[in-house]
mmCIF file of C-alpha atoms in Angstrom:
data_model
loop_
_atom_site.group_PDB
_atom_site.id
_atom_site.type_symbol
_atom_site.label_atom_id
_atom_site.label_comp_id
_atom_site.label_asym_id
_atom_site.label_seq_id
_atom_site.Cartn_x
_atom_site.Cartn_y
_atom_site.Cartn_z
ATOM 1 C CA MET A 12 1.757 -22.262 -6.800
ATOM 2 C CA ASN A 13 2.748 -20.743 -3.425
ATOM 3 C CA PRO A 14 6.605 -20.622 -3.196
ATOM 4 C CA THR A 15 6.528 -20.619 0.584
ATOM 5 C CA PRO A 16 5.224 -23.351 2.868
ATOM 6 C CA PHE A 17 3.236 -20.722 4.812
ATOM 7 C CA ALA A 18 -0.511 -20.170 4.270
ATOM 8 C CA ALA A 19 0.172 -16.901 6.177
ATOM 9 C CA VAL A 20 2.873 -15.083 7.987
ATOM 10 C CA ILE A 21 1.323 -12.844 10.594
ATOM 11 C CA SER A 22 2.619 -10.033 12.816
ATOM 12 C CA SER A 23 2.768 -10.738 16.570
ATOM 13 C CA PRO A 24 4.440 -9.264 19.577
ATOM 14 C CA LEU A 25 6.933 -12.141 19.307
ATOM 15 C CA GLY A 26 7.805 -11.376 15.725
ATOM 16 C CA PRO A 27 6.442 -12.968 12.492
ATOM 17 C CA LEU A 28 4.586 -16.191 12.961
ATOM 18 C CA GLY A 29 4.412 -18.610 9.953
ATOM 19 C CA VAL A 30 1.232 -20.619 9.687
ATOM 20 C CA VAL A 31 1.302 -23.994 7.831
ATOM 21 C CA MET A 32 -1.992 -25.561 6.779
ATOM 22 C CA GLN A 33 -2.654 -28.970 5.300
ATOM 23 C CA ASN A 34 -6.096 -30.057 4.112
ATOM 24 C CA CYS A 35 -7.703 -27.112 5.948
ATOM 25 C CA LEU A 36 -6.059 -28.172 9.285
ATOM 26 C CA LEU A 37 -3.434 -26.184 11.198
ATOM 27 C CA LYS A 38 -0.241 -28.256 10.906
ATOM 28 C CA CYS A 39 2.470 -25.928 12.231
ATOM 29 C CA ILE A 40 3.244 -22.463 13.568
ATOM 30 C CA GLU A 41 6.783 -21.265 13.312
ATOM 31 C CA PHE A 42 8.557 -18.412 14.998
ATOM 32 C CA LEU A 43 10.298 -16.603 12.173
ATOM 33 C CA PRO A 44 13.136 -14.075 11.884
ATOM 34 C CA ILE A 45 11.995 -10.476 12.425
ATOM 35 C CA ALA A 46 12.895 -9.485 8.810
ATOM 36 C CA THR A 47 10.470 -12.165 7.401
ATOM 37 C CA PRO A 48 7.870 -10.406 5.232
ATOM 38 C CA LEU A 49 4.223 -10.866 6.180
ATOM 39 C CA ILE A 50 1.939 -12.848 3.975
ATOM 40 C CA SER A 51 -1.786 -12.380 3.962
ATOM 41 C CA PRO A 52 -3.802 -15.606 4.675
ATOM 42 C CA GLN A 53 -4.037 -17.633 1.512
ATOM 43 C CA ASP A 54 -7.449 -19.045 2.354
ATOM 44 C CA ASP A 55 -10.356 -18.889 4.834
ATOM 45 C CA HIS A 56 -8.850 -21.536 7.084
ATOM 46 C CA ALA A 57 -5.588 -19.573 7.420
ATOM 47 C CA LYS A 58 -7.620 -16.441 8.097
ATOM 48 C CA ILE A 59 -9.358 -18.292 10.995
ATOM 49 C CA VAL A 60 -5.956 -19.132 12.478
ATOM 50 C CA GLU A 61 -4.708 -15.560 12.018
ATOM 51 C CA ASN A 62 -7.852 -14.234 13.785
ATOM 52 C CA ALA A 63 -7.462 -16.725 16.659
ATOM 53 C CA LEU A 64 -3.816 -15.681 17.139
ATOM 54 C CA ILE A 65 -4.558 -11.976 17.056
ATOM 55 C CA ASN A 66 -7.371 -12.524 19.565
ATOM 56 C CA TYR A 67 -5.059 -14.464 21.845
ATOM 57 C CA PHE A 68 -2.452 -11.650 21.874
ATOM 58 C CA LEU A 69 -5.307 -9.199 22.700
ATOM 59 C CA HIS A 70 -7.191 -11.553 25.137
ATOM 60 C CA PRO A 71 -4.769 -14.209 26.468
ATOM 61 C CA GLN A 72 -7.634 -16.120 28.264
ATOM 62 C CA GLN A 73 -8.985 -17.183 24.942
ATOM 63 C CA ILE A 74 -9.753 -20.953 24.439
ATOM 64 C CA PHE A 75 -8.669 -22.108 21.034
ATOM 65 C CA THR A 76 -11.106 -24.172 18.968
ATOM 66 C CA LEU A 77 -9.032 -24.637 15.825
ATOM 67 C CA ASP A 78 -8.923 -27.851 13.683
ATOM 68 C CA LEU A 79 -5.387 -29.242 14.179
ATOM 69 C CA LEU A 80 -3.323 -31.786 12.279
ATOM 70 C CA LEU A 81 -1.364 -33.512 15.056
ATOM 71 C CA ILE A 82 1.542 -35.481 13.690
ATOM 72 C CA GLY A 83 3.270 -37.532 16.388
ATOM 73 C CA THR A 84 3.239 -40.729 18.301
ATOM 74 C CA SER A 85 0.224 -41.756 20.368
ATOM 75 C CA PHE A 86 2.144 -40.765 23.455
ATOM 76 C CA GLN A 87 3.006 -37.301 22.075
ATOM 77 C CA GLN A 88 -0.593 -36.777 21.175
ATOM 78 C CA ARG A 89 -1.702 -37.763 24.664
ATOM 79 C CA VAL A 90 0.682 -35.143 26.093
ATOM 80 C CA TRP A 91 -0.492 -32.458 23.648
ATOM 81 C CA GLN A 92 -4.130 -33.225 24.467
ATOM 82 C CA GLN A 93 -3.306 -32.785 28.171
ATOM 83 C CA LEU A 94 -1.477 -29.489 27.444
ATOM 84 C CA GLN A 95 -4.656 -28.130 25.889
ATOM 85 C CA GLN A 96 -6.512 -28.661 29.239
ATOM 86 C CA ILE A 97 -4.157 -26.331 31.118
ATOM 87 C CA PRO A 98 -5.957 -22.961 31.372
ATOM 88 C CA SER A 99 -4.268 -19.743 30.330
ATOM 89 C CA GLY A 100 -2.436 -18.119 33.220
ATOM 90 C CA LYS A 101 -1.782 -21.449 34.937
ATOM 91 C CA THR A 102 1.236 -23.780 34.773
ATOM 92 C CA VAL A 103 1.871 -27.437 35.560
ATOM 93 C CA THR A 104 5.195 -29.000 36.323
ATOM 94 C CA TYR A 105 6.797 -31.602 34.120
ATOM 95 C CA GLY A 106 6.706 -33.937 37.080
ATOM 96 C CA THR A 107 2.950 -33.385 37.808
ATOM 97 C CA LEU A 108 2.035 -34.059 34.215
ATOM 98 C CA ALA A 109 4.310 -37.106 34.122
ATOM 99 C CA LYS A 110 2.446 -38.498 37.160
ATOM 100 C CA GLN A 111 -0.853 -37.958 35.522
ATOM 101 C CA LEU A 112 0.268 -39.840 32.336
ATOM 102 C CA GLN A 113 2.273 -42.369 34.336
ATOM 103 C CA THR A 114 5.545 -41.534 32.581
ATOM 104 C CA SER A 115 8.754 -39.548 33.332
ATOM 105 C CA PRO A 116 9.257 -35.744 33.339
ATOM 106 C CA ARG A 117 11.882 -36.198 30.554
ATOM 107 C CA ALA A 118 9.361 -37.960 28.387
ATOM 108 C CA ILE A 119 7.008 -34.918 28.896
ATOM 109 C CA GLY A 120 9.826 -32.523 27.942
ATOM 110 C CA ASN A 121 10.553 -34.544 24.785
ATOM 111 C CA ALA A 122 6.890 -34.454 23.734
ATOM 112 C CA CYS A 123 6.812 -30.772 24.355
ATOM 113 C CA ARG A 124 9.946 -30.223 22.239
ATOM 114 C CA THR A 125 8.306 -31.960 19.293
ATOM 115 C CA ASN A 126 5.139 -29.792 19.503
ATOM 116 C CA ARG A 127 4.729 -28.135 16.029
ATOM 117 C CA ILE A 128 1.795 -25.903 17.048
ATOM 118 C CA PRO A 129 3.135 -23.672 19.878
ATOM 119 C CA ILE A 130 0.783 -21.253 21.530
ATOM 120 C CA ILE A 131 -2.292 -23.267 20.383
ATOM 121 C CA ILE A 132 -0.852 -26.386 22.066
ATOM 122 C CA PRO A 133 0.522 -24.467 25.130
ATOM 123 C CA CYS A 134 3.694 -26.286 25.932
ATOM 124 C CA HIS A 135 4.855 -23.019 27.459
ATOM 125 C CA ARG A 136 2.630 -23.783 30.404
ATOM 126 C CA ILE A 137 4.800 -26.749 31.534
ATOM 127 C CA VAL A 138 7.497 -25.600 33.845
ATOM 128 C CA GLY A 139 10.241 -27.187 36.043
ATOM 129 C CA ALA A 140 9.735 -27.581 39.762
ATOM 130 C CA THR A 141 12.292 -24.886 40.525
ATOM 131 C CA HIS A 142 12.662 -23.053 37.163
ATOM 132 C CA THR A 143 10.849 -22.109 34.022
ATOM 133 C CA GLY A 144 12.131 -24.969 32.078
ATOM 134 C CA GLY A 145 12.918 -25.177 28.403
ATOM 135 C CA TYR A 146 10.933 -24.084 25.301
ATOM 136 C CA ALA A 147 11.234 -25.687 21.854
ATOM 137 C CA GLY A 148 14.214 -27.591 23.149
ATOM 138 C CA HIS A 149 16.067 -24.499 24.401
ATOM 139 C CA ILE A 150 16.750 -23.564 27.961
ATOM 140 C CA GLN A 151 18.026 -20.020 27.180
ATOM 141 C CA GLY A 152 18.054 -17.521 24.388
ATOM 142 C CA GLN A 153 15.259 -16.457 22.041
ATOM 143 C CA PHE A 154 12.911 -19.422 22.641
ATOM 144 C CA HIS A 155 13.253 -19.252 26.441
ATOM 145 C CA ASP A 156 12.445 -15.533 26.145
ATOM 146 C CA ILE A 157 9.420 -16.421 24.184
ATOM 147 C CA LYS A 158 8.249 -18.841 26.860
ATOM 148 C CA THR A 159 8.841 -16.159 29.635
ATOM 149 C CA TRP A 160 6.898 -13.568 27.488
ATOM 150 C CA LEU A 161 3.913 -15.914 26.913
ATOM 151 C CA LEU A 162 3.682 -16.879 30.657
ATOM 152 C CA HIS A 163 3.860 -13.174 31.616
ATOM 153 C CA HIS A 164 1.285 -12.281 28.992
ATOM 154 C CA GLU A 165 -1.150 -14.868 30.281
ATOM 155 C CA THR A 166 -0.722 -14.117 33.956
ATOM 156 C CA THR A 167 -1.195 -10.373 33.545
ATOM 157 C CA ARG A 168 -4.390 -11.006 31.694
ATOM 158 C CA ARG A 169 -4.072 -7.873 29.864
ATOM 159 C CA GLY A 170 -3.775 -8.075 26.094
ATOM 160 C CA THR A 171 -1.019 -6.757 24.049
ATOM 161 C CA GLU A 172 -1.417 -4.781 20.817
ATOM 162 C CA ILE A 173 -0.148 -6.430 17.669
ATOM 163 C CA ASN A 174 2.912 -4.713 15.988
#
């Protein structure tokens, strides 16, 4: 039995990414501490996720076609589905998405905060009207730096080599 919840821990320009699978579906991606040892994909489905992430870091305009296990309220799932429609290199404000879904910007932020599949469900593409906005529930620090990096990576449209 696998002692870790991760079906893979892959190298990325952002540090190790833990991939959690359930019933062949991608359930979660976690940003892990830099010292976390890498784990080769445990099955073909985890290998597909690894390849998709590697390709994203090389070619940020990639469109993901992974099978996802979305665990959340119907509202959260509506928000996450809308996030997947935002093209790489583009951003949408919390307010704009809130108007589209007839809700409040705060509700959009809360749905983004509960997103367990970052990068694939690109909550980093949601920004404030006058600022970058938070990421994973943080408005500064490591997660904010990750959001800034992802936005820059996508707008420069030039891939980044994997560590």
